[in-house]
PDB file of C-alpha atoms in Angstrom:
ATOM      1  CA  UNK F   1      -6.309  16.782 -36.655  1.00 50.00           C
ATOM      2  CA  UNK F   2      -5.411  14.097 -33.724  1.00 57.00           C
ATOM      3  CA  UNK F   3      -6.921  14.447 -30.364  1.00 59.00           C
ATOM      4  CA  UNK F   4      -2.640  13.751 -29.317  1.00 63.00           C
ATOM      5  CA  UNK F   5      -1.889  16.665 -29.995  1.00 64.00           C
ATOM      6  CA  UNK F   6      -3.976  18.274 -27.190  1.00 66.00           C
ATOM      7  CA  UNK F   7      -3.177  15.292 -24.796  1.00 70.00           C
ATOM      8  CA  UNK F   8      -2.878  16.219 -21.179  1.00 70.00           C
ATOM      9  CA  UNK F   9       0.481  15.359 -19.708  1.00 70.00           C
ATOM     10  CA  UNK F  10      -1.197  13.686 -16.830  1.00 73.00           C
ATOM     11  CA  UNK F  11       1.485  11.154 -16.650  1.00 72.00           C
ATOM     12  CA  UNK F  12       4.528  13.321 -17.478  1.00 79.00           C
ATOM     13  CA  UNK F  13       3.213  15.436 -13.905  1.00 76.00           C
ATOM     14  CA  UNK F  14       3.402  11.992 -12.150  1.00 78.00           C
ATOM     15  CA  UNK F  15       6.883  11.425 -13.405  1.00 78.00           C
ATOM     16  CA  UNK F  16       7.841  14.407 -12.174  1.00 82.00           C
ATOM     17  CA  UNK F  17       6.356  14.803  -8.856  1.00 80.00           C
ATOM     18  CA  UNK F  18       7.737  10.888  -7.887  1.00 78.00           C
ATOM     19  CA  UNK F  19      11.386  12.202  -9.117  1.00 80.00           C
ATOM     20  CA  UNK F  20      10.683  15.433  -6.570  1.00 80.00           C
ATOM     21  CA  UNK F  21       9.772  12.777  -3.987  1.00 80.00           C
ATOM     22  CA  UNK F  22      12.566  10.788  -4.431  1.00 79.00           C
ATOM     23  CA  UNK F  23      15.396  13.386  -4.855  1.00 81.00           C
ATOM     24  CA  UNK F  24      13.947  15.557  -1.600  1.00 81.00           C
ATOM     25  CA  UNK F  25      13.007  12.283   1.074  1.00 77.00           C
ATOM     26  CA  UNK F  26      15.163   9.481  -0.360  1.00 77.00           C
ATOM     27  CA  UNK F  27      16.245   9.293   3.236  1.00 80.00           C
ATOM     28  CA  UNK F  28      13.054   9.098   4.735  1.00 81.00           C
ATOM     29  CA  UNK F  29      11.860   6.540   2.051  1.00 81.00           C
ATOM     30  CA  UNK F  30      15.486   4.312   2.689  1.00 83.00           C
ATOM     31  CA  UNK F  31      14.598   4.436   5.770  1.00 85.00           C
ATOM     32  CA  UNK F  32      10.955   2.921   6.055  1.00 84.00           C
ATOM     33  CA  UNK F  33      12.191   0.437   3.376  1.00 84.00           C
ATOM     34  CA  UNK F  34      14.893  -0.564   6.050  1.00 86.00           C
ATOM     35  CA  UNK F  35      12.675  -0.737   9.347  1.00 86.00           C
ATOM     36  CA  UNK F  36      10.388  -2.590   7.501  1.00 86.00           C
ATOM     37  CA  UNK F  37      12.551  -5.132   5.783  1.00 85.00           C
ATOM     38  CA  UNK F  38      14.153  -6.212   8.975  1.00 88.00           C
ATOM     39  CA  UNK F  39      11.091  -6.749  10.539  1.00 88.00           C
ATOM     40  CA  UNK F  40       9.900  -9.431   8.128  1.00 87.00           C
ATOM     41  CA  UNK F  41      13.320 -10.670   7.422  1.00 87.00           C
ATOM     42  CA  UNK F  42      13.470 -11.115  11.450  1.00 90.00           C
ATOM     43  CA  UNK F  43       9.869 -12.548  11.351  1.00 89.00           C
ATOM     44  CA  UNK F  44      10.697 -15.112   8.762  1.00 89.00           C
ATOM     45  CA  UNK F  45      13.800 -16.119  11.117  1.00 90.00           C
ATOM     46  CA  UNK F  46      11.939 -16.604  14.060  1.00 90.00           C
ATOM     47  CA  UNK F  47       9.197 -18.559  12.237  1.00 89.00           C
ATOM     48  CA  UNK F  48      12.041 -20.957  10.661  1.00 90.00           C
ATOM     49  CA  UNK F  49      14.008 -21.159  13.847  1.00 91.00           C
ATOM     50  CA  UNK F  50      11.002 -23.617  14.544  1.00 88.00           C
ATOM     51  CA  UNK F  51      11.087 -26.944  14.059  1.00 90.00           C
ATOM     52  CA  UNK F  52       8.122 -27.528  11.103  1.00 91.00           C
ATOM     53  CA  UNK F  53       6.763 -30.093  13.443  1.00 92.00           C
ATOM     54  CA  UNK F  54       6.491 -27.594  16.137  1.00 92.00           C
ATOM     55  CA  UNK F  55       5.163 -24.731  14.117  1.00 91.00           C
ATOM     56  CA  UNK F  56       2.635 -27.231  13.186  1.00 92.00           C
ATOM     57  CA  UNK F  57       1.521 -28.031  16.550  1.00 93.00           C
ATOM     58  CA  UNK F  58       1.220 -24.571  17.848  1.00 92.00           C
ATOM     59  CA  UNK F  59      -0.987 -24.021  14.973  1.00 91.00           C
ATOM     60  CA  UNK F  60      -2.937 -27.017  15.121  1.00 91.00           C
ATOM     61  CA  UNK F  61      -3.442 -26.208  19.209  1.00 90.00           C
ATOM     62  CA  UNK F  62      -3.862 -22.657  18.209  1.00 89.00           C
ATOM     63  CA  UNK F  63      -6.868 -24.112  15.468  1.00 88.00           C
ATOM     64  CA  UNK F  64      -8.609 -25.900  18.198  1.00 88.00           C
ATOM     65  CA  UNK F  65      -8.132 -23.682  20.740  1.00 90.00           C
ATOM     66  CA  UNK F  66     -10.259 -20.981  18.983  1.00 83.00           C
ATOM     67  CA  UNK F  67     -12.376 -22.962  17.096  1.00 82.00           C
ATOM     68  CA  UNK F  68     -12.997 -26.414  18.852  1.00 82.00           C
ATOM     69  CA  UNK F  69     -13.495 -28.248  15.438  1.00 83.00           C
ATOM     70  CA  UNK F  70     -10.984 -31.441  15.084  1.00 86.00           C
ATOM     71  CA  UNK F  71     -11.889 -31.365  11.065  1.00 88.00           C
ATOM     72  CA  UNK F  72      -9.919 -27.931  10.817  1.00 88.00           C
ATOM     73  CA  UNK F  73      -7.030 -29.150  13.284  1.00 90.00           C
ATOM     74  CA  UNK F  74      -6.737 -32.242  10.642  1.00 91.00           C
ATOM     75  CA  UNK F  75      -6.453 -29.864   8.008  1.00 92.00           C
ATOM     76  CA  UNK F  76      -4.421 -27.579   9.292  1.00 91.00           C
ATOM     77  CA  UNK F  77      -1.969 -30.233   9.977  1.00 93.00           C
ATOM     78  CA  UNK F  78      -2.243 -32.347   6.705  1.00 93.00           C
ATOM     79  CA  UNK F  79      -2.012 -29.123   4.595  1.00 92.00           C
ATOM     80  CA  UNK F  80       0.876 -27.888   6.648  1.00 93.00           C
ATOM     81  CA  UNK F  81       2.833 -31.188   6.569  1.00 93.00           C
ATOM     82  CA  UNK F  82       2.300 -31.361   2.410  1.00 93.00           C
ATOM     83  CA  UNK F  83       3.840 -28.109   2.102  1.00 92.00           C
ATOM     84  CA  UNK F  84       6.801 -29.118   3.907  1.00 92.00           C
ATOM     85  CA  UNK F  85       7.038 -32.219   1.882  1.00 92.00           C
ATOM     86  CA  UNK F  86       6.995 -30.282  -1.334  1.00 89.00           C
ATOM     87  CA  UNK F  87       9.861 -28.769   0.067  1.00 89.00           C
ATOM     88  CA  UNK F  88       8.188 -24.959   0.231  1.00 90.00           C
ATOM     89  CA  UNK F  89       8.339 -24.814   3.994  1.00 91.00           C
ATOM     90  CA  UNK F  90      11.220 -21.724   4.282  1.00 91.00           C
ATOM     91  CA  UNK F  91       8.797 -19.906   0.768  1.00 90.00           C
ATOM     92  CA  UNK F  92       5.750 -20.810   3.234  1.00 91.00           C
ATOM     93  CA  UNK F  93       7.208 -18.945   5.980  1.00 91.00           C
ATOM     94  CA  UNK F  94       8.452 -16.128   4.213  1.00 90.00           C
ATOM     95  CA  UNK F  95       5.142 -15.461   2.566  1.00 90.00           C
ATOM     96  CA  UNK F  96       3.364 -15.690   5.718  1.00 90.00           C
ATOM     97  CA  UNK F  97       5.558 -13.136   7.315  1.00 90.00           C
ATOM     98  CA  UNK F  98       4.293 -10.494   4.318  1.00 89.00           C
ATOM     99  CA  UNK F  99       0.929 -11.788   4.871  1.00 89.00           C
ATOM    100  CA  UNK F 100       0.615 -10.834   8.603  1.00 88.00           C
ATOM    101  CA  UNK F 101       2.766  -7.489   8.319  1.00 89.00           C
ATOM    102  CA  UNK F 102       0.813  -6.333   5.188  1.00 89.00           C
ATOM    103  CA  UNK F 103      -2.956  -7.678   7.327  1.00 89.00           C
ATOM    104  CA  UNK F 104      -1.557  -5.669  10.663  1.00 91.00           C
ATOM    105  CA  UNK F 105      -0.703  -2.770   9.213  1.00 90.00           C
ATOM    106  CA  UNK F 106      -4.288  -2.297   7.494  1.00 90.00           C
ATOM    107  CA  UNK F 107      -5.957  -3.066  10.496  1.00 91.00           C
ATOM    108  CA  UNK F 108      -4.180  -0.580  11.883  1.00 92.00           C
ATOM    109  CA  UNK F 109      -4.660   2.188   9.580  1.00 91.00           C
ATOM    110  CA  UNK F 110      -8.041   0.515   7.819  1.00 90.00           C
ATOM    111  CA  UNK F 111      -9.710   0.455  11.192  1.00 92.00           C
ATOM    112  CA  UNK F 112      -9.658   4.125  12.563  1.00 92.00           C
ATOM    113  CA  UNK F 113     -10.400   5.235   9.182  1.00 92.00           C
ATOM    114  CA  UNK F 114     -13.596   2.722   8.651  1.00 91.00           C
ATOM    115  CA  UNK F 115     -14.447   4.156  12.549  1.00 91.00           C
ATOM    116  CA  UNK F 116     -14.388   7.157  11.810  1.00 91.00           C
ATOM    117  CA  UNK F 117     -16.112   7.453   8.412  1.00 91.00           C
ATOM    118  CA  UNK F 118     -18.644   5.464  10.307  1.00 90.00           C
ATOM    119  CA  UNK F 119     -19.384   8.500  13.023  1.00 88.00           C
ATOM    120  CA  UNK F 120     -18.673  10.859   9.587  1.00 87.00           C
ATOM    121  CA  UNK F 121     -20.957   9.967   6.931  1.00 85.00           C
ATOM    122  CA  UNK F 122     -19.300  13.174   4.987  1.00 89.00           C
ATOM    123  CA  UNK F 123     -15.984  11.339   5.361  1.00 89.00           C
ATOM    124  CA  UNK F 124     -17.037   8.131   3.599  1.00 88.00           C
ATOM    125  CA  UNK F 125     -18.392  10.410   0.454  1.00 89.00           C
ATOM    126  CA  UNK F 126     -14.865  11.326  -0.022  1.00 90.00           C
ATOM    127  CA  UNK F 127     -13.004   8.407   0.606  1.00 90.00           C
ATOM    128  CA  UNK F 128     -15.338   5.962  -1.189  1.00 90.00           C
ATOM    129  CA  UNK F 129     -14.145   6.957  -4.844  1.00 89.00           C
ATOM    130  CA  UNK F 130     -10.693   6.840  -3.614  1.00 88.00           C
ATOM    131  CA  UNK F 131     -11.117   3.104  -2.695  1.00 87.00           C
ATOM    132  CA  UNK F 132     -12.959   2.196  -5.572  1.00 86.00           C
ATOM    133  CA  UNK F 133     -10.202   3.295  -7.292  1.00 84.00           C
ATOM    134  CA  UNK F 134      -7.853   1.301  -5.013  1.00 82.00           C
ATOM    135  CA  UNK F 135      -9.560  -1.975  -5.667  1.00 79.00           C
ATOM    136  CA  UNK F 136      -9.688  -1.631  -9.627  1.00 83.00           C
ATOM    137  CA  UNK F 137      -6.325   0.071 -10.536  1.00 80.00           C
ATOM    138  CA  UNK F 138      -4.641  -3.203 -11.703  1.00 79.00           C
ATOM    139  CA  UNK F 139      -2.106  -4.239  -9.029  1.00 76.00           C
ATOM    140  CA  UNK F 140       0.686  -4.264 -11.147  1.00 76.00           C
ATOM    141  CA  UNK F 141       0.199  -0.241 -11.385  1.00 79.00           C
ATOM    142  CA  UNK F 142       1.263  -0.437  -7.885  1.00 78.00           C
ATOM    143  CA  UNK F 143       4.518  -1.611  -8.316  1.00 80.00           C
ATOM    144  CA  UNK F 144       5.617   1.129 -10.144  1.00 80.00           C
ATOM    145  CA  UNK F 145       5.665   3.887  -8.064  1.00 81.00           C
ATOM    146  CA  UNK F 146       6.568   1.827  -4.822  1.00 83.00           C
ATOM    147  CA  UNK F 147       9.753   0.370  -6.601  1.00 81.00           C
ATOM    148  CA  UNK F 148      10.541   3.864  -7.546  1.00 80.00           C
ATOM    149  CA  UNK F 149      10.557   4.865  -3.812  1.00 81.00           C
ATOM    150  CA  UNK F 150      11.967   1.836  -2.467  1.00 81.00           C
ATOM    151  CA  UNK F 151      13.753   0.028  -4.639  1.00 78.00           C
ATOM    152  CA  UNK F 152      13.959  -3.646  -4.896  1.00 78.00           C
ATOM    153  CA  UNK F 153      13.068  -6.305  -2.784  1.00 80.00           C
ATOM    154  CA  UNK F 154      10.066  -7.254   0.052  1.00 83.00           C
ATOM    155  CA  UNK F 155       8.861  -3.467   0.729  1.00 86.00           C
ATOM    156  CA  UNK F 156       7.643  -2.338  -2.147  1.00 86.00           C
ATOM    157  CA  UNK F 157       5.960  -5.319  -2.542  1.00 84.00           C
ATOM    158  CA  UNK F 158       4.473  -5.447   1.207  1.00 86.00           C
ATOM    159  CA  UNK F 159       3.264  -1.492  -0.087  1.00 87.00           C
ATOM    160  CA  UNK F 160       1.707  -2.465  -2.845  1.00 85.00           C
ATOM    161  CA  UNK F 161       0.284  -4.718  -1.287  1.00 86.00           C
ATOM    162  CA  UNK F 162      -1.149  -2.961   1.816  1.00 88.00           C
ATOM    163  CA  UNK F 163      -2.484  -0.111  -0.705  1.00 87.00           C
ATOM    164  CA  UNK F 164      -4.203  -2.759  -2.529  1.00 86.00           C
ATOM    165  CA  UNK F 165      -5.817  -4.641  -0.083  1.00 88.00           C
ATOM    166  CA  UNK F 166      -6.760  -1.607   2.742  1.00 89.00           C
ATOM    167  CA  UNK F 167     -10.076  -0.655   0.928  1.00 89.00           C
ATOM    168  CA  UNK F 168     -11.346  -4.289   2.445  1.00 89.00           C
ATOM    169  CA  UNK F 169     -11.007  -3.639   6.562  1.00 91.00           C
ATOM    170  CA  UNK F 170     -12.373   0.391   5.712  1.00 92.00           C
ATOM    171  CA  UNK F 171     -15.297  -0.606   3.715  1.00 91.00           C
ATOM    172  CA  UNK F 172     -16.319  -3.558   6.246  1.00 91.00           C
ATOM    173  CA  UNK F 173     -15.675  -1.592   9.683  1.00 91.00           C
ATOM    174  CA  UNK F 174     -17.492   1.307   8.421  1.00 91.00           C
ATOM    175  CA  UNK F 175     -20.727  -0.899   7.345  1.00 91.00           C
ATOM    176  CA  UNK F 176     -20.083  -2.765  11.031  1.00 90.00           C
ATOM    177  CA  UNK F 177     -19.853   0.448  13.517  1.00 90.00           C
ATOM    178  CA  UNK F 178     -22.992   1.910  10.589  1.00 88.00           C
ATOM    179  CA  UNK F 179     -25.454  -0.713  11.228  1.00 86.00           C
ATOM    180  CA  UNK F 180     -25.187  -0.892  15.198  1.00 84.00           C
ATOM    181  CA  UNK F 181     -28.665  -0.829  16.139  1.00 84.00           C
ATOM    182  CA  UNK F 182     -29.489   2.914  16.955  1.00 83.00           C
ATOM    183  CA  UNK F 183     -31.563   1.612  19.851  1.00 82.00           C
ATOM    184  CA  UNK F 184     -28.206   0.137  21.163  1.00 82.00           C
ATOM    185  CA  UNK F 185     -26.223   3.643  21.346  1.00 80.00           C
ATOM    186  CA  UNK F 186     -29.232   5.031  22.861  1.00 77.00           C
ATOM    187  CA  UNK F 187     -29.514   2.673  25.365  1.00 82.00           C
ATOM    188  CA  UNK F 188     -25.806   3.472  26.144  1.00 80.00           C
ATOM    189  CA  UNK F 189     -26.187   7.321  25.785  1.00 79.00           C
ATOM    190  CA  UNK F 190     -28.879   7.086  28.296  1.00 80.00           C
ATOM    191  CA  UNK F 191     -26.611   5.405  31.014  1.00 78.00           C
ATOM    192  CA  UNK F 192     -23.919   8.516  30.427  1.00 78.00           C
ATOM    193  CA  UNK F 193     -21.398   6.759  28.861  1.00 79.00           C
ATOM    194  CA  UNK F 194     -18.938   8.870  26.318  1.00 79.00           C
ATOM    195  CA  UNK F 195     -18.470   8.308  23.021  1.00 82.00           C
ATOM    196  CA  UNK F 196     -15.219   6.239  23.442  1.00 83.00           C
ATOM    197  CA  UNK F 197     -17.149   3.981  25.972  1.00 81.00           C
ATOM    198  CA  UNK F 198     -19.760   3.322  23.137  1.00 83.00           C
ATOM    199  CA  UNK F 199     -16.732   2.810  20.957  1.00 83.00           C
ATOM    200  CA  UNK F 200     -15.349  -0.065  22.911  1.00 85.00           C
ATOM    201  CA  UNK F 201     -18.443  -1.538  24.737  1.00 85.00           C
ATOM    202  CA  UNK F 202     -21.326  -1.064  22.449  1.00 85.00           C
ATOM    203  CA  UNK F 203     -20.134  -0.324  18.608  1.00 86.00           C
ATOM    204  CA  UNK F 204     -16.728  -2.201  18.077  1.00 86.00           C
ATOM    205  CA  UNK F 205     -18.861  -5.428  19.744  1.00 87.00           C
ATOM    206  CA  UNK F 206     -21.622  -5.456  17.496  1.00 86.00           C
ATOM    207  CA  UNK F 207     -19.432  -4.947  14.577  1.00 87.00           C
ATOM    208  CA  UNK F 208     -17.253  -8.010  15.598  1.00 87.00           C
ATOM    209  CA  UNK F 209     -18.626 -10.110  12.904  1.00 87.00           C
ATOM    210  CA  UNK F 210     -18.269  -7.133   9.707  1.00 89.00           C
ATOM    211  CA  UNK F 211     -15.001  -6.333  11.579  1.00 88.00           C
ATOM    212  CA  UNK F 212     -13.284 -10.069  11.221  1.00 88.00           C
ATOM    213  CA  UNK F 213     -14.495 -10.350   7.491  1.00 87.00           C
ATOM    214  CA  UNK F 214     -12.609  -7.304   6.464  1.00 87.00           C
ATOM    215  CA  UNK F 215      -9.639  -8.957   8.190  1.00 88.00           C
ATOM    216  CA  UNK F 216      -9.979 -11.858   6.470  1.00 88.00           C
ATOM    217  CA  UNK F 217     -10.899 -10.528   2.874  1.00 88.00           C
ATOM    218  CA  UNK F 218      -7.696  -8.372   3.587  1.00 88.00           C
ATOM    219  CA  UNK F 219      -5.488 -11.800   4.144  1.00 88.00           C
ATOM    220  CA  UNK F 220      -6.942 -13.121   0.815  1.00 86.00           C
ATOM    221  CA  UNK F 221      -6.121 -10.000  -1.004  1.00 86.00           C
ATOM    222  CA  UNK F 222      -2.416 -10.167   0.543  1.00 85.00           C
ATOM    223  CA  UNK F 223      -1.833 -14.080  -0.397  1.00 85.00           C
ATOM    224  CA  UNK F 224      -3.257 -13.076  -3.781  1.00 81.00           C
ATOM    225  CA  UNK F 225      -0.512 -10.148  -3.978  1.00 81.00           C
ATOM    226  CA  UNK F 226       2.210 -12.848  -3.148  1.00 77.00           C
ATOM    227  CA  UNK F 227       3.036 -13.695  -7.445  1.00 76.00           C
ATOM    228  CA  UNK F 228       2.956 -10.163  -8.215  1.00 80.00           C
ATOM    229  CA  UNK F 229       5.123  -9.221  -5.472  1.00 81.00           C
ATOM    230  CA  UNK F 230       7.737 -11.601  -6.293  1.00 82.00           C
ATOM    231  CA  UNK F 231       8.430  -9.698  -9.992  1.00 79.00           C
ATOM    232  CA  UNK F 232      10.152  -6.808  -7.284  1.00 79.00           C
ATOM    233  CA  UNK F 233      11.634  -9.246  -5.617  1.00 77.00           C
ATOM    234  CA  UNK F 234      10.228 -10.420  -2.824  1.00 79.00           C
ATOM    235  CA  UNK F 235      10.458 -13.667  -1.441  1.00 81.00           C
ATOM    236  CA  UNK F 236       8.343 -16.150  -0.864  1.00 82.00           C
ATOM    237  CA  UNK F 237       5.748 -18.429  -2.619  1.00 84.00           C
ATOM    238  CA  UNK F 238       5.336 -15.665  -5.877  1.00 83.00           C
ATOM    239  CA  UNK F 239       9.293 -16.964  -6.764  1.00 84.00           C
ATOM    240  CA  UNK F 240       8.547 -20.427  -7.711  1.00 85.00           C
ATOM    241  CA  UNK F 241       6.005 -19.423  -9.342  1.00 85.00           C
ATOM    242  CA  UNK F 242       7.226 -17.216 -11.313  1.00 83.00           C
ATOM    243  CA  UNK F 243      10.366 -19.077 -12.268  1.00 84.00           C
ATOM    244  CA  UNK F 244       8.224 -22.005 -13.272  1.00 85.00           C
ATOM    245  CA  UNK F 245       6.502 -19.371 -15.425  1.00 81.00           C
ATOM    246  CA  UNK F 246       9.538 -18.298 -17.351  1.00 83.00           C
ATOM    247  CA  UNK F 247      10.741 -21.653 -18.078  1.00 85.00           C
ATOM    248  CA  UNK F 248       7.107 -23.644 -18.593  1.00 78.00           C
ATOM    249  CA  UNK F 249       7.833 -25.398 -15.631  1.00 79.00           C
ATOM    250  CA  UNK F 250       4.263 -27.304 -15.031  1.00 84.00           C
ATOM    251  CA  UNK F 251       5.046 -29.262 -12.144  1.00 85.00           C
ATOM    252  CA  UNK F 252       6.711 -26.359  -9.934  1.00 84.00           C
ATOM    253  CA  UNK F 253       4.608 -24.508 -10.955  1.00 84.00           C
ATOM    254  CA  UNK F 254       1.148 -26.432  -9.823  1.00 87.00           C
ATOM    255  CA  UNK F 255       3.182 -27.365  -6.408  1.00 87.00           C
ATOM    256  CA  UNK F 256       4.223 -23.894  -5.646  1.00 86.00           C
ATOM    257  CA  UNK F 257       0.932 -22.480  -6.397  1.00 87.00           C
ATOM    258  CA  UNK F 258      -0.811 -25.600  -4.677  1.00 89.00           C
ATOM    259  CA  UNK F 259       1.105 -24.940  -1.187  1.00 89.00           C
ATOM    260  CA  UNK F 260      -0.141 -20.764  -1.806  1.00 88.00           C
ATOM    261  CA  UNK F 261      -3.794 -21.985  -2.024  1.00 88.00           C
ATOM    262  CA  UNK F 262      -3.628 -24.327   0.998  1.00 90.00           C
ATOM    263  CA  UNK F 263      -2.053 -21.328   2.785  1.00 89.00           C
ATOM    264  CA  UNK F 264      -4.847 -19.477   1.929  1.00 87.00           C
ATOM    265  CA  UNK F 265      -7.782 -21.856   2.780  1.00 88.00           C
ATOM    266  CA  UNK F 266      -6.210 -22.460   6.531  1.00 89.00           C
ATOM    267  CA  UNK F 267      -5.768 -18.599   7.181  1.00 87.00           C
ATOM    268  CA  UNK F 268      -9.391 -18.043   6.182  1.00 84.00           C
ATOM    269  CA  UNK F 269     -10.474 -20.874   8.093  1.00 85.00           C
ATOM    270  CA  UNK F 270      -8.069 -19.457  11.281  1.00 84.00           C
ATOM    271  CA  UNK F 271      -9.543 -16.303  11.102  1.00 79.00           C
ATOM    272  CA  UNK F 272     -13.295 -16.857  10.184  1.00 74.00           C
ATOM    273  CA  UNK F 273     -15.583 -16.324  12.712  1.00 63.00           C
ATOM    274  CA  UNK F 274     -16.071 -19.948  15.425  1.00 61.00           C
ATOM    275  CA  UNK F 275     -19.355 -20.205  14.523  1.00 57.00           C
ATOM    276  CA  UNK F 276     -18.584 -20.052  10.729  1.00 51.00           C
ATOM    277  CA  UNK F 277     -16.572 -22.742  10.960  1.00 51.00           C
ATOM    278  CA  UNK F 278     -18.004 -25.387  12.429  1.00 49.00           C
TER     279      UNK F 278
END
């Protein structure tokens, strides 16, 4: 006697409910997949409308600006001036645009919910197997589903994305706002301030540092989204690679994959903390 034959239909009930999803909100889902698409399509415009050389010095002034440290300026531009060489600067752009829409909208919906896990220990119980499970469901799982709802191109792959890389800014604001010193939020409670006040003067503060290495960790886990994104057709860095993948194209290949690692390396430089940098 087989154990099959008393298999749960676990993934026959998924099936169904995504079908019930899409038949009854296909709207709502068309939609989203709209908004969003012309936002990063509109993104990528802007960011092209620049000349390379300009978008290099903004950067390069924006480097120095925040960081004072000429190595990282030198980088920035050397990396930045090899991609366009290469001839990936409109892939660069285009995968930077998914980068910073998939990193905002974690930090927008990571942050509240790391906050207020933080002032709910209860909270993070529950949630903490859920983004366990987030981080080790194999990315490509993702894709299913979100292609399902939205069909083809950049959105389902800015979705998965986002879904795979929010468990970073959760996990790392709630550790921030938990290990405030307690002496801290006395010291504030004492002087009658309200709990939002602590929020923004005492707790977000002395979580800066926890705070901008979820940010970063959740840039990292978008640029390493950009490949697998680009099988649902996104655009952007993943297609080269990709296509050098289906016809053994070494040299494409190690270019388009080189310019997605120097990508990576200046945005976690960028957005490391001044001190870390130096």
């Amino acid at each position: 006697m087989s154990m099959e034959q008393y298999k749960l239909p676990l993934g026959k009930y998924i099936e169904i409910f995504f079908d019930w999803l899409v038949s009854s909100a296909s709207g709502f889902f068309d939609a989203i997949s709209v908004s969003l698409e012309w936002l990063i399509v509109a993104s990528t415009d802007v960011l092209l409308w620049l000349h390379p050389l300009a978008f290099i010095a903004v950067l390069a002034g924006l480097a120095y600006w925040v960081h004072r440290a000429w190595p990282l300026v030198v980088f920035v531009i050397v990396s930045l001036l090899l991609i366009w060489n290469l001839g990936y600067w409109e892939e660069t752009m285009q995968t930077l645009s998914l980068v910073i829409y998939a990193t905002l909208l974690c930090i927008l919906v990571g942050l509240p919910i790391g906050i207020y896990a933080a002032h709910h220990p209860l909270v993070f119980k529950f949630i903490r197997p859920v983004l366990d499970l987030m981080q080790t469901v194999p990315p490509f799982v993702y894709l299913i589903p979100t292609l399902t709802l939205f069909g083809l191109g950049v959105v389902p792959g800015l979705i998965s994305t986002i879904i795979f890389a929010i468990a970073a800014p959760v996990r790392l604001t709630y550790l921030g706002i938990s290990e405030v010193p307690k002496e801290l939020v006395e010291a504030g409670q004492s002087f009658g301030m309200t709990q939002n006040q602590l929020l923004w003067r005492i707790e977000l503060p002395a979580a800066a540092s926890s705070i901008a290495a979820g940010v970063t960790q959740c840039i990292m886990l978008s640029l390493s989204m950009v490949v697998i994104a680009a099988l649902v057709g996104a655009d952007g860095l993943g297609k080269p690679v990709v296509r050098a993948l289906n016809t053994v194209d070494i040299a494409s290949g190690f270019e388009a994959g080189l310019a997605i690692v120097l990508l990576a390396i200046l945005l976690d430089r960028l957005f490391k903390q001044p001190e870390a940098v130096k």
